[in-house]
Amino acid sequence: MLQLMQSTASRTGKKSRAQLSRAPLARDTDIVVIGLGYVGLPLAVLAASRGYSVRGLDIDMEKVRKLKKREADFLSPEEHEDFRNVASMDIRADESVLEGADAYLICVPTPVHDNRLPDLRPLKGAAEAVGRHISKGALVVIESTVSPGVCERVALPTIERWSGLIAGTDFNFAHCPERINPGDSKWSTRTIPRVVGGLTPRCLSRAMALYERITDAPLHAMGSIKEAEAVKMVENAFRDVNIAFVNELAMSFDRAGIDLYNVLEGASTKPFGFVKYSPGCGVGGHCIPVDPYYLIRYGRENGFEHRFLQTARSINGGMPRYTVGILERTLREGGMRLSDATVALLGLSYKKGITDMRESPAVAIQKELAKSGAAVRSYDPYVLSQSSVKSLDDALDGADAVILATDHDEFCSLSPEDFERHGVPIVVDGRNCLDKDAFLAHGITYHGIGR
Ligand SMILES: NC(=O)c1ccc[n+]([C@@H]2O[C@H](COP(=O)([O-])OP(=O)(O)OC[C@H]3O[C@@H](n4cnc5c(N)ncnc54)[C@H](O)[C@@H]3O)[C@@H](O)[C@H]2O)c1
């Protein structure tokens, strides 16, 4: 993989990791990570475990209080173990922790407002704080996901204004968008290949040298910060569009009585030109349902309408409603109204094995069900505090139907016998993870998404 990236870099005339590692090495040993969430904390822990002196700033005082006690339920078990073993990490909610560091790694959220326009307040706030404390010669890297131009149009001038320093001359400035996939045991902050864009060749070298030492991952130098920003946008928009395509097929094939699940299995036998995506009850998290809006906005600023992206957002955003619609129809066929039904909602987090509920389709389904007047029993072993019942048995017992919204292992291993034992006659499998034929063979009404 590294070889491939190096040859790509040399073909395009860009500096490869090998070439850059011969550049004068930076002196960065003292790092501050700003924003200690899903992205920032694993990075801070990794850097600390590699011997860097790491400090952390987060404006959430409650989170800081927990992190000081090494409590972080959003880390993987391995990361958590490393976090506990890190000898010392100065974590504060007070920006004095930023004073005089060699490198600032900004990992704050980049959400959208209710009107779907980018909310850059956390990024501006972090840039202001860095600007108030940065010293000459330091390196600033933005890891947050932003649309092309935002690093240089928003973060950079903010730091310059508050510091009185000039980027590229007095301090180094780069973008290295994070690509983590929470819950993924193979790809982590340590192993995921990175793209890096620098304001100047020196900024780029400096950032590459730092990431080369912190991670074990291949690094790919981009020609500019804007290109690095665009890479991240394209990756996530690509995913959103492809998922929207299979979701659209699911809705169409549902009417035609074709099992899309089987069709996709068949199409996957083609050894080239086809990539399998899976339909489902919606997409969630802080990236896929958010980042396309940054690109849509960016297009508009340039007088371009991203119709494809807008359609994808609309299709994927409508899947929770579609899923509830399947249940409503199924109940009606059995002579029952959704408003009279008790529904067990399995899952609240946006994907398997994690606690993150941001933009979760399960939460959207919960709201739809509540709006319809159904009695909802929500259960998620990863977010028990948000569940309305405290065990799977409590959720299932005597429910009129189940909607499986998150493919946690605990739910995907449910058998028809489990449903029979609890007297549940209907399941809407929003993640297509149950054995459809087995459920049907037991006389349980099964509906998947496109299945
Ligand atoms: N979560 C993911 O899977 C993922 C993956 C790749 C990229 N990203 C991107 O990384 C960025 C961070 O995402 P996240 O999931 O880690 O968010 P998060 O909400 O988990 O963590 C961000 C942290 O930043 C803190 N914060 C907010 N404003 C701050 C400020 N001005 N100064 C200091 N701290 C501040 C918040 O309190 C929070 O603890 C976003 O741009 C996101 O799009 C996220």
Short mmCIF file of C-alpha atoms and ligand atoms in Angstrom, two decimals:
data_model
loop_
_atom_site.label_atom_id
_atom_site.label_comp_id
_atom_site.label_asym_id
_atom_site.label_seq_id
_atom_site.Cartn_x
_atom_site.Cartn_y
_atom_site.Cartn_z
CA MET A 1 0.00 0.00 0.00
CA LEU A 2 2.79 2.40 0.94
CA GLN A 3 4.59 1.51 -2.28
CA LEU A 4 1.47 2.24 -4.31
CA MET A 5 0.99 5.59 -2.63
CA GLN A 6 4.61 6.51 -3.15
CA SER A 7 4.51 5.67 -6.82
CA THR A 8 1.25 7.61 -7.23
CA ALA A 9 2.84 10.58 -5.53
CA SER A 10 5.92 10.47 -7.72
CA ARG A 11 3.79 10.07 -10.86
CA THR A 12 1.86 13.20 -9.95
CA GLY A 13 5.04 15.03 -9.08
CA LYS A 14 3.92 15.45 -5.50
CA LYS A 15 6.20 14.69 -2.59
CA SER A 16 5.92 11.13 -1.36
CA ARG A 17 6.25 10.14 2.28
CA ALA A 18 9.76 8.81 1.59
CA GLN A 19 10.89 12.04 -0.06
CA LEU A 20 9.40 14.14 2.69
CA SER A 21 10.99 12.12 5.43
CA ARG A 22 14.34 13.39 4.11
CA ALA A 23 13.21 16.97 4.65
CA PRO A 24 14.62 18.67 7.77
CA LEU A 25 12.80 17.02 10.65
CA ALA A 26 10.51 19.08 12.78
CA ARG A 27 11.09 19.52 16.46
CA ASP A 28 7.46 18.88 17.48
CA THR A 29 7.43 17.02 20.75
CA ASP A 30 4.89 19.01 22.71
CA ILE A 31 1.39 18.65 21.26
CA VAL A 32 -2.01 20.00 22.20
CA VAL A 33 -5.13 18.30 20.85
CA ILE A 34 -8.15 20.60 20.78
CA GLY A 35 -11.51 18.82 20.96
CA LEU A 36 -11.30 15.49 22.79
CA GLY A 37 -14.09 13.51 21.17
CA TYR A 38 -14.25 10.52 18.83
CA VAL A 39 -11.45 11.98 16.71
CA GLY A 40 -9.32 13.99 19.14
CA LEU A 41 -9.05 11.64 22.10
CA PRO A 42 -7.78 8.55 20.21
CA LEU A 43 -5.25 10.83 18.49
CA ALA A 44 -4.11 12.29 21.81
CA VAL A 45 -3.82 8.82 23.32
CA LEU A 46 -1.87 7.50 20.33
CA ALA A 47 0.55 10.43 20.38
CA ALA A 48 1.05 10.07 24.12
CA SER A 49 1.68 6.35 23.80
CA ARG A 50 4.33 7.19 21.19
CA GLY A 51 6.19 9.28 23.73
CA TYR A 52 4.93 12.75 22.87
CA SER A 53 4.12 15.17 25.60
CA VAL A 54 0.39 15.61 25.01
CA ARG A 55 -2.04 18.11 26.43
CA GLY A 56 -5.74 18.38 25.65
CA LEU A 57 -8.33 21.14 25.55
CA ASP A 58 -12.08 20.61 25.51
CA ILE A 59 -14.75 23.18 26.31
CA ASP A 60 -17.04 20.52 27.79
CA MET A 61 -16.21 20.68 31.50
CA GLU A 62 -18.12 17.52 32.36
CA LYS A 63 -16.20 15.62 29.69
CA VAL A 64 -12.90 17.02 30.97
CA ARG A 65 -13.80 15.91 34.48
CA LYS A 66 -14.38 12.36 33.23
CA LEU A 67 -11.30 12.32 31.02
CA LYS A 68 -9.13 13.33 33.94
CA LYS A 69 -10.36 10.12 35.60
CA ARG A 70 -9.61 8.28 32.31
CA GLU A 71 -13.32 7.66 31.71
CA ALA A 72 -14.27 7.58 28.00
CA ASP A 73 -16.94 5.15 26.85
CA PHE A 74 -16.42 6.11 23.21
CA LEU A 75 -12.88 4.69 22.95
CA SER A 76 -12.29 1.16 21.69
CA PRO A 77 -11.20 -1.27 24.44
CA GLU A 78 -7.58 -1.11 23.14
CA GLU A 79 -7.57 2.68 23.05
CA HIS A 80 -9.08 2.81 26.51
CA GLU A 81 -6.37 0.51 27.82
CA ASP A 82 -3.71 2.78 26.28
CA PHE A 83 -5.46 5.82 27.77
CA ARG A 84 -5.30 4.28 31.23
CA ASN A 85 -1.62 3.48 30.72
CA VAL A 86 -0.60 6.96 29.59
CA ALA A 87 1.50 8.27 32.44
CA SER A 88 0.31 11.85 32.29
CA MET A 89 -1.85 13.98 30.04
CA ASP A 90 -2.71 17.54 30.97
CA ILE A 91 -6.41 17.82 30.06
CA ARG A 92 -8.22 21.06 30.74
CA ALA A 93 -11.26 23.11 29.83
CA ASP A 94 -9.15 26.21 30.30
CA GLU A 95 -7.31 27.47 27.24
CA SER A 96 -4.15 28.28 29.20
CA VAL A 97 -3.28 24.66 28.39
CA LEU A 98 -2.49 25.90 24.85
CA GLU A 99 0.42 28.08 25.88
CA GLY A 100 3.68 27.53 24.03
CA ALA A 101 3.09 24.13 22.36
CA ASP A 102 5.00 22.95 19.27
CA ALA A 103 1.91 21.64 17.50
CA TYR A 104 -1.86 22.22 17.72
CA LEU A 105 -4.15 19.54 16.32
CA ILE A 106 -7.72 20.84 15.96
CA CYS A 107 -10.39 18.12 16.15
CA VAL A 108 -13.55 20.08 17.00
CA PRO A 109 -17.01 19.25 15.57
CA THR A 110 -18.20 20.66 12.26
CA PRO A 111 -21.98 20.10 12.38
CA VAL A 112 -24.75 21.79 10.42
CA HIS A 113 -27.36 24.20 11.75
CA ASP A 114 -31.06 23.24 11.66
CA ASN A 115 -31.22 24.86 8.22
CA ARG A 116 -28.43 22.47 7.07
CA LEU A 117 -25.87 25.23 6.64
CA PRO A 118 -22.37 24.56 8.02
CA ASP A 119 -21.91 25.53 11.66
CA LEU A 120 -18.31 26.70 11.89
CA ARG A 121 -18.54 28.20 15.37
CA PRO A 122 -16.54 25.40 17.09
CA LEU A 123 -13.80 25.72 14.47
CA LYS A 124 -13.66 29.50 14.82
CA GLY A 125 -13.64 29.19 18.62
CA ALA A 126 -10.75 26.74 18.52
CA ALA A 127 -8.82 28.90 16.03
CA GLU A 128 -9.31 31.98 18.22
CA ALA A 129 -8.03 30.12 21.27
CA VAL A 130 -4.98 28.87 19.36
CA GLY A 131 -4.40 32.40 18.07
CA ARG A 132 -4.30 33.73 21.62
CA HIS A 133 -1.58 31.31 22.71
CA ILE A 134 0.47 30.21 19.69
CA SER A 135 4.17 31.03 19.51
CA LYS A 136 6.31 31.66 16.45
CA GLY A 137 7.41 28.47 14.68
CA ALA A 138 4.51 26.27 15.82
CA LEU A 139 2.48 23.95 13.61
CA VAL A 140 -1.34 24.03 13.39
CA VAL A 141 -3.18 21.11 11.78
CA ILE A 142 -6.93 21.07 11.21
CA GLU A 143 -8.29 17.52 11.42
CA SER A 144 -11.97 18.50 11.45
CA THR A 145 -13.96 17.83 8.29
CA VAL A 146 -14.59 20.99 6.27
CA SER A 147 -15.40 21.95 2.70
CA PRO A 148 -12.70 23.25 0.38
CA GLY A 149 -11.44 26.67 1.37
CA VAL A 150 -12.67 26.67 4.97
CA CYS A 151 -9.24 26.03 6.54
CA GLU A 152 -7.69 28.96 4.70
CA ARG A 153 -10.76 31.25 4.69
CA VAL A 154 -11.92 30.71 8.27
CA ALA A 155 -9.38 29.02 10.56
CA LEU A 156 -6.19 30.55 9.18
CA PRO A 157 -7.18 34.26 9.25
CA THR A 158 -8.70 33.78 12.70
CA ILE A 159 -5.40 32.47 14.06
CA GLU A 160 -3.51 35.28 12.30
CA ARG A 161 -5.87 37.93 13.67
CA TRP A 162 -5.60 36.76 17.27
CA SER A 163 -1.88 36.01 17.20
CA GLY A 164 -0.55 38.78 14.98
CA LEU A 165 1.53 36.08 13.25
CA ILE A 166 1.58 35.24 9.54
CA ALA A 167 0.76 31.71 8.40
CA GLY A 168 3.45 30.10 6.28
CA THR A 169 6.04 32.54 7.59
CA ASP A 170 5.62 32.69 11.35
CA PHE A 171 3.73 29.47 11.86
CA ASN A 172 3.02 26.32 9.85
CA PHE A 173 -0.49 25.47 8.77
CA ALA A 174 -1.85 22.19 7.37
CA HIS A 175 -4.94 20.04 6.98
CA CYS A 176 -5.05 16.32 7.69
CA PRO A 177 -8.69 15.21 7.69
CA GLU A 178 -9.44 12.34 10.05
CA ARG A 179 -11.06 9.26 8.52
CA ILE A 180 -11.81 7.09 11.56
CA ASN A 181 -14.64 4.61 11.48
CA PRO A 182 -15.81 4.15 15.10
CA GLY A 183 -16.36 0.50 16.02
CA ASP A 184 -13.94 -0.70 13.33
CA SER A 185 -11.28 -2.92 14.88
CA LYS A 186 -9.07 -2.97 11.78
CA TRP A 187 -8.92 0.70 10.80
CA SER A 188 -8.02 3.06 13.60
CA THR A 189 -6.27 6.40 14.10
CA ARG A 190 -3.01 4.46 14.04
CA THR A 191 -3.62 2.56 10.80
CA ILE A 192 -5.89 4.58 8.50
CA PRO A 193 -3.99 6.11 5.57
CA ARG A 194 -3.96 9.90 5.67
CA VAL A 195 -3.98 12.69 3.13
CA VAL A 196 -2.17 15.86 4.09
CA GLY A 197 -2.27 19.33 2.55
CA GLY A 198 0.04 22.17 3.56
CA LEU A 199 -0.08 25.91 3.06
CA THR A 200 3.54 25.83 1.85
CA PRO A 201 5.95 22.97 1.10
CA ARG A 202 7.52 23.56 4.48
CA CYS A 203 4.15 23.38 6.27
CA LEU A 204 3.47 20.13 4.42
CA SER A 205 6.83 18.61 5.37
CA ARG A 206 6.34 19.59 8.95
CA ALA A 207 2.87 18.03 9.18
CA MET A 208 3.94 14.88 7.31
CA ALA A 209 6.89 14.43 9.66
CA LEU A 210 4.60 14.67 12.68
CA TYR A 211 2.01 12.18 11.38
CA GLU A 212 4.73 9.85 10.19
CA ARG A 213 5.90 9.53 13.75
CA ILE A 214 2.50 9.38 15.44
CA THR A 215 0.79 6.89 13.11
CA ASP A 216 1.82 3.71 11.33
CA ALA A 217 -0.28 4.64 8.34
CA PRO A 218 0.67 5.51 4.77
CA LEU A 219 0.59 9.26 4.17
CA HIS A 220 -0.32 10.87 0.89
CA ALA A 221 0.76 14.44 0.21
CA MET A 222 -1.85 16.53 -1.57
CA GLY A 223 -1.04 19.48 -3.79
CA SER A 224 -2.89 21.93 -1.54
CA ILE A 225 -5.03 22.26 1.56
CA LYS A 226 -8.09 22.66 -0.67
CA GLU A 227 -7.42 19.28 -2.29
CA ALA A 228 -7.09 17.61 1.11
CA GLU A 229 -10.38 19.19 2.20
CA ALA A 230 -12.03 18.01 -1.01
CA VAL A 231 -10.79 14.43 -0.55
CA LYS A 232 -12.71 14.08 2.71
CA MET A 233 -15.86 15.64 1.23
CA VAL A 234 -15.74 13.33 -1.78
CA GLU A 235 -15.25 10.19 0.30
CA ASN A 236 -18.26 10.80 2.47
CA ALA A 237 -20.49 12.11 -0.31
CA PHE A 238 -19.55 9.00 -2.33
CA ARG A 239 -20.82 6.82 0.50
CA ASP A 240 -24.02 8.80 0.95
CA VAL A 241 -24.83 8.68 -2.76
CA ASN A 242 -24.16 4.95 -3.08
CA ILE A 243 -26.23 4.13 -0.02
CA ALA A 244 -29.02 6.32 -1.39
CA PHE A 245 -28.89 4.38 -4.65
CA VAL A 246 -29.41 1.01 -2.96
CA ASN A 247 -32.07 2.51 -0.70
CA GLU A 248 -33.91 3.75 -3.77
CA LEU A 249 -33.61 0.29 -5.32
CA ALA A 250 -34.95 -1.20 -2.09
CA MET A 251 -38.08 0.94 -2.27
CA SER A 252 -38.60 0.17 -5.94
CA PHE A 253 -37.94 -3.58 -5.68
CA ASP A 254 -40.17 -3.82 -2.62
CA ARG A 255 -43.10 -2.96 -4.88
CA ALA A 256 -41.92 -5.38 -7.53
CA GLY A 257 -41.50 -8.22 -5.04
CA ILE A 258 -37.81 -8.64 -5.85
CA ASP A 259 -35.44 -9.42 -2.99
CA LEU A 260 -32.72 -6.75 -3.37
CA TYR A 261 -30.54 -8.53 -0.82
CA ASN A 262 -30.27 -11.52 -3.15
CA VAL A 263 -29.82 -9.26 -6.17
CA LEU A 264 -26.88 -7.49 -4.55
CA GLU A 265 -25.33 -10.84 -3.66
CA GLY A 266 -25.64 -11.79 -7.31
CA ALA A 267 -24.24 -8.48 -8.58
CA SER A 268 -21.29 -8.83 -6.21
CA THR A 269 -20.10 -11.89 -8.11
CA LYS A 270 -18.95 -9.53 -10.90
CA PRO A 271 -15.24 -9.20 -10.21
CA PHE A 272 -14.93 -5.61 -11.48
CA GLY A 273 -17.02 -2.48 -11.82
CA PHE A 274 -19.45 -3.18 -8.99
CA VAL A 275 -19.15 -2.17 -5.33
CA LYS A 276 -21.70 -3.52 -2.90
CA TYR A 277 -23.53 -1.14 -0.59
CA SER A 278 -26.36 -2.24 1.67
CA PRO A 279 -29.79 -0.69 2.01
CA GLY A 280 -31.03 0.12 5.49
CA CYS A 281 -33.30 2.19 7.68
CA GLY A 282 -31.05 5.26 7.33
CA VAL A 283 -27.55 6.62 7.78
CA GLY A 284 -26.27 8.38 10.88
CA GLY A 285 -23.26 9.73 12.69
CA HIS A 286 -21.42 13.02 12.52
CA CYS A 287 -20.07 12.44 8.99
CA ILE A 288 -22.18 10.86 6.23
CA PRO A 289 -25.47 12.72 6.92
CA VAL A 290 -23.60 15.99 7.56
CA ASP A 291 -20.63 16.37 5.23
CA PRO A 292 -22.62 16.35 1.95
CA TYR A 293 -24.32 19.56 3.14
CA TYR A 294 -20.90 21.19 3.33
CA LEU A 295 -20.28 20.23 -0.29
CA ILE A 296 -23.76 21.33 -1.35
CA ARG A 297 -23.13 24.70 0.27
CA TYR A 298 -19.68 24.94 -1.30
CA GLY A 299 -21.17 24.24 -4.74
CA ARG A 300 -23.75 27.01 -4.25
CA GLU A 301 -21.05 29.48 -3.26
CA ASN A 302 -19.51 28.71 -6.63
CA GLY A 303 -22.83 28.95 -8.48
CA PHE A 304 -23.26 25.17 -8.77
CA GLU A 305 -26.18 22.99 -7.63
CA HIS A 306 -25.15 19.50 -6.47
CA ARG A 307 -28.45 17.85 -7.45
CA PHE A 308 -27.08 14.34 -6.97
CA LEU A 309 -26.05 15.05 -3.39
CA GLN A 310 -29.34 16.73 -2.56
CA THR A 311 -31.28 13.75 -3.88
CA ALA A 312 -29.11 11.36 -1.89
CA ARG A 313 -29.67 13.34 1.29
CA SER A 314 -33.38 13.39 0.69
CA ILE A 315 -33.57 9.61 0.04
CA ASN A 316 -31.41 8.61 3.01
CA GLY A 317 -33.08 11.15 5.28
CA GLY A 318 -36.46 9.61 4.38
CA MET A 319 -35.53 6.03 5.26
CA PRO A 320 -36.62 6.13 8.93
CA ARG A 321 -40.07 7.26 7.80
CA TYR A 322 -40.12 4.57 5.12
CA THR A 323 -39.22 1.92 7.71
CA VAL A 324 -42.04 2.98 10.01
CA GLY A 325 -44.31 2.95 6.94
CA ILE A 326 -43.48 -0.73 6.38
CA LEU A 327 -44.55 -1.50 9.92
CA GLU A 328 -47.70 0.59 9.62
CA ARG A 329 -48.72 -1.28 6.46
CA THR A 330 -47.95 -4.68 7.93
CA LEU A 331 -49.96 -3.99 11.07
CA ARG A 332 -52.85 -2.67 9.00
CA GLU A 333 -52.87 -5.90 6.96
CA GLY A 334 -53.28 -7.73 10.27
CA GLY A 335 -56.12 -5.41 11.29
CA MET A 336 -54.17 -3.30 13.76
CA ARG A 337 -53.41 0.41 13.81
CA LEU A 338 -49.89 1.63 14.58
CA SER A 339 -51.34 3.99 17.18
CA ASP A 340 -52.65 0.96 19.11
CA ALA A 341 -49.45 -1.05 18.85
CA THR A 342 -46.60 -1.64 21.28
CA VAL A 343 -43.35 -1.57 19.33
CA ALA A 344 -39.96 -2.76 20.53
CA LEU A 345 -37.30 -0.54 18.97
CA LEU A 346 -33.97 -2.39 19.03
CA GLY A 347 -31.03 0.02 18.85
CA LEU A 348 -30.52 3.74 19.33
CA SER A 349 -26.91 4.32 18.28
CA TYR A 350 -26.35 5.01 14.60
CA LYS A 351 -24.36 1.85 13.99
CA LYS A 352 -23.31 -1.40 15.58
CA GLY A 353 -21.12 -1.64 18.63
CA ILE A 354 -20.88 2.05 19.52
CA THR A 355 -22.54 4.60 21.78
CA ASP A 356 -22.82 7.49 19.29
CA MET A 357 -26.43 8.56 18.70
CA ARG A 358 -25.71 11.64 16.59
CA GLU A 359 -28.03 11.83 13.57
CA SER A 360 -29.05 8.25 14.34
CA PRO A 361 -31.84 6.88 12.13
CA ALA A 362 -32.97 4.85 15.15
CA VAL A 363 -33.72 8.10 16.96
CA ALA A 364 -35.63 9.37 13.93
CA ILE A 365 -37.64 6.11 13.93
CA GLN A 366 -38.34 6.56 17.63
CA LYS A 367 -39.72 10.02 16.94
CA GLU A 368 -41.86 8.79 14.03
CA LEU A 369 -43.31 6.01 16.18
CA ALA A 370 -44.02 8.39 19.05
CA LYS A 371 -45.68 10.83 16.62
CA SER A 372 -47.94 8.06 15.38
CA GLY A 373 -49.11 7.32 18.92
CA ALA A 374 -47.49 3.87 19.20
CA ALA A 375 -46.18 2.75 22.59
CA VAL A 376 -42.42 2.50 22.09
CA ARG A 377 -40.04 0.39 24.11
CA SER A 378 -36.53 1.40 23.09
CA TYR A 379 -33.54 -0.68 24.05
CA ASP A 380 -29.85 -0.34 23.26
CA PRO A 381 -27.24 -2.13 25.40
CA TYR A 382 -24.63 0.49 24.37
CA VAL A 383 -26.77 3.45 25.44
CA LEU A 384 -28.74 2.07 28.33
CA SER A 385 -29.16 5.52 29.84
CA GLN A 386 -31.25 6.55 26.82
CA SER A 387 -33.23 3.30 26.60
CA SER A 388 -36.78 3.26 27.91
CA VAL A 389 -36.41 -0.35 29.10
CA LYS A 390 -33.33 -1.90 30.62
CA SER A 391 -33.22 -5.35 29.04
CA LEU A 392 -33.90 -7.04 25.74
CA ASP A 393 -36.47 -9.28 27.41
CA ASP A 394 -38.33 -6.23 28.70
CA ALA A 395 -38.37 -4.76 25.21
CA LEU A 396 -39.60 -7.91 23.48
CA ASP A 397 -42.04 -9.33 25.99
CA GLY A 398 -45.53 -9.20 24.45
CA ALA A 399 -44.63 -6.49 21.90
CA ASP A 400 -46.84 -6.37 18.81
CA ALA A 401 -43.83 -5.81 16.59
CA VAL A 402 -40.09 -5.18 16.53
CA ILE A 403 -38.16 -2.65 14.51
CA LEU A 404 -34.49 -3.60 14.45
CA ALA A 405 -32.73 -0.29 13.82
CA THR A 406 -29.10 -0.99 14.81
CA ASP A 407 -27.22 -4.16 13.92
CA HIS A 408 -25.61 -4.75 17.31
CA ASP A 409 -24.51 -8.40 17.60
CA GLU A 410 -27.04 -8.92 20.42
CA PHE A 411 -29.87 -8.16 17.99
CA CYS A 412 -28.55 -9.87 14.87
CA SER A 413 -28.22 -13.13 16.79
CA LEU A 414 -31.92 -13.15 17.72
CA SER A 415 -33.70 -16.28 16.48
CA PRO A 416 -37.33 -16.92 15.55
CA GLU A 417 -37.55 -18.92 18.77
CA ASP A 418 -36.66 -15.79 20.76
CA PHE A 419 -39.55 -14.01 19.07
CA GLU A 420 -41.91 -16.92 19.68
CA ARG A 421 -40.91 -17.09 23.33
CA HIS A 422 -41.86 -13.45 23.77
CA GLY A 423 -44.96 -13.68 21.57
CA VAL A 424 -43.74 -11.16 18.96
CA PRO A 425 -45.44 -11.80 15.59
CA ILE A 426 -43.83 -9.12 13.35
CA VAL A 427 -40.28 -7.89 12.70
CA VAL A 428 -39.14 -5.05 10.49
CA ASP A 429 -35.43 -5.67 10.04
CA GLY A 430 -34.00 -2.23 9.29
CA ARG A 431 -30.50 -3.68 8.93
CA ASN A 432 -31.31 -6.87 6.99
CA CYS A 433 -29.30 -8.83 9.52
CA LEU A 434 -31.79 -11.51 10.54
CA ASP A 435 -32.34 -14.82 8.75
CA LYS A 436 -35.45 -13.97 6.74
CA ASP A 437 -36.21 -17.56 5.66
CA ALA A 438 -35.94 -18.88 9.22
CA PHE A 439 -38.35 -16.23 10.49
CA LEU A 440 -40.84 -16.89 7.70
CA ALA A 441 -40.59 -20.64 8.30
CA HIS A 442 -41.68 -20.00 11.89
CA GLY A 443 -44.71 -18.03 10.75
CA ILE A 444 -43.28 -14.68 11.88
CA THR A 445 -44.02 -11.81 9.54
CA TYR A 446 -40.65 -10.54 8.32
CA HIS A 447 -39.88 -7.40 6.33
CA GLY A 448 -36.40 -6.14 5.60
CA ILE A 449 -35.41 -3.07 3.61
CA GLY A 450 -35.74 -4.21 0.01
CA ARG A 451 -36.15 -7.73 1.25
N1 LIG B 1 -16.87 10.84 14.63
C1 LIG B 1 -16.37 10.35 13.50
O1 LIG B 1 -16.59 9.20 13.17
C2 LIG B 1 -15.51 11.22 12.60
C3 LIG B 1 -14.74 10.60 11.62
C4 LIG B 1 -13.94 11.37 10.80
C5 LIG B 1 -13.95 12.75 10.94
N2 LIG B 1 -14.73 13.34 11.88
C6 LIG B 1 -14.68 14.79 11.98
O2 LIG B 1 -13.86 15.14 13.10
C7 LIG B 1 -14.37 16.30 13.75
C8 LIG B 1 -14.65 16.00 15.21
O3 LIG B 1 -15.66 15.02 15.28
P1 LIG B 1 -15.90 14.16 16.59
O4 LIG B 1 -16.79 13.05 16.18
O5 LIG B 1 -14.62 13.86 17.26
O6 LIG B 1 -16.72 15.20 17.46
P2 LIG B 1 -17.03 15.07 19.04
O7 LIG B 1 -18.23 15.88 19.28
O8 LIG B 1 -16.99 13.64 19.45
O9 LIG B 1 -15.77 15.77 19.72
C9 LIG B 1 -15.47 17.10 19.55
C10 LIG B 1 -15.10 17.71 20.88
O10 LIG B 1 -14.71 19.06 20.66
C11 LIG B 1 -15.15 19.83 21.76
N3 LIG B 1 -15.17 21.23 21.35
C12 LIG B 1 -16.13 21.90 20.67
N4 LIG B 1 -15.75 23.16 20.45
C13 LIG B 1 -14.52 23.30 21.02
C14 LIG B 1 -13.61 24.38 21.15
N5 LIG B 1 -13.85 25.57 20.60
N6 LIG B 1 -12.46 24.17 21.83
C15 LIG B 1 -12.18 22.98 22.38
N7 LIG B 1 -13.01 21.91 22.29
C16 LIG B 1 -14.16 22.08 21.61
C17 LIG B 1 -16.49 19.24 22.13
O11 LIG B 1 -16.83 19.52 23.47
C18 LIG B 1 -16.24 17.74 21.88
O12 LIG B 1 -15.83 17.08 23.06
C19 LIG B 1 -15.60 16.72 12.95
O13 LIG B 1 -15.22 17.66 11.99
C20 LIG B 1 -16.02 15.44 12.27
O14 LIG B 1 -16.72 15.67 11.07
C21 LIG B 1 -15.50 12.59 12.74
#
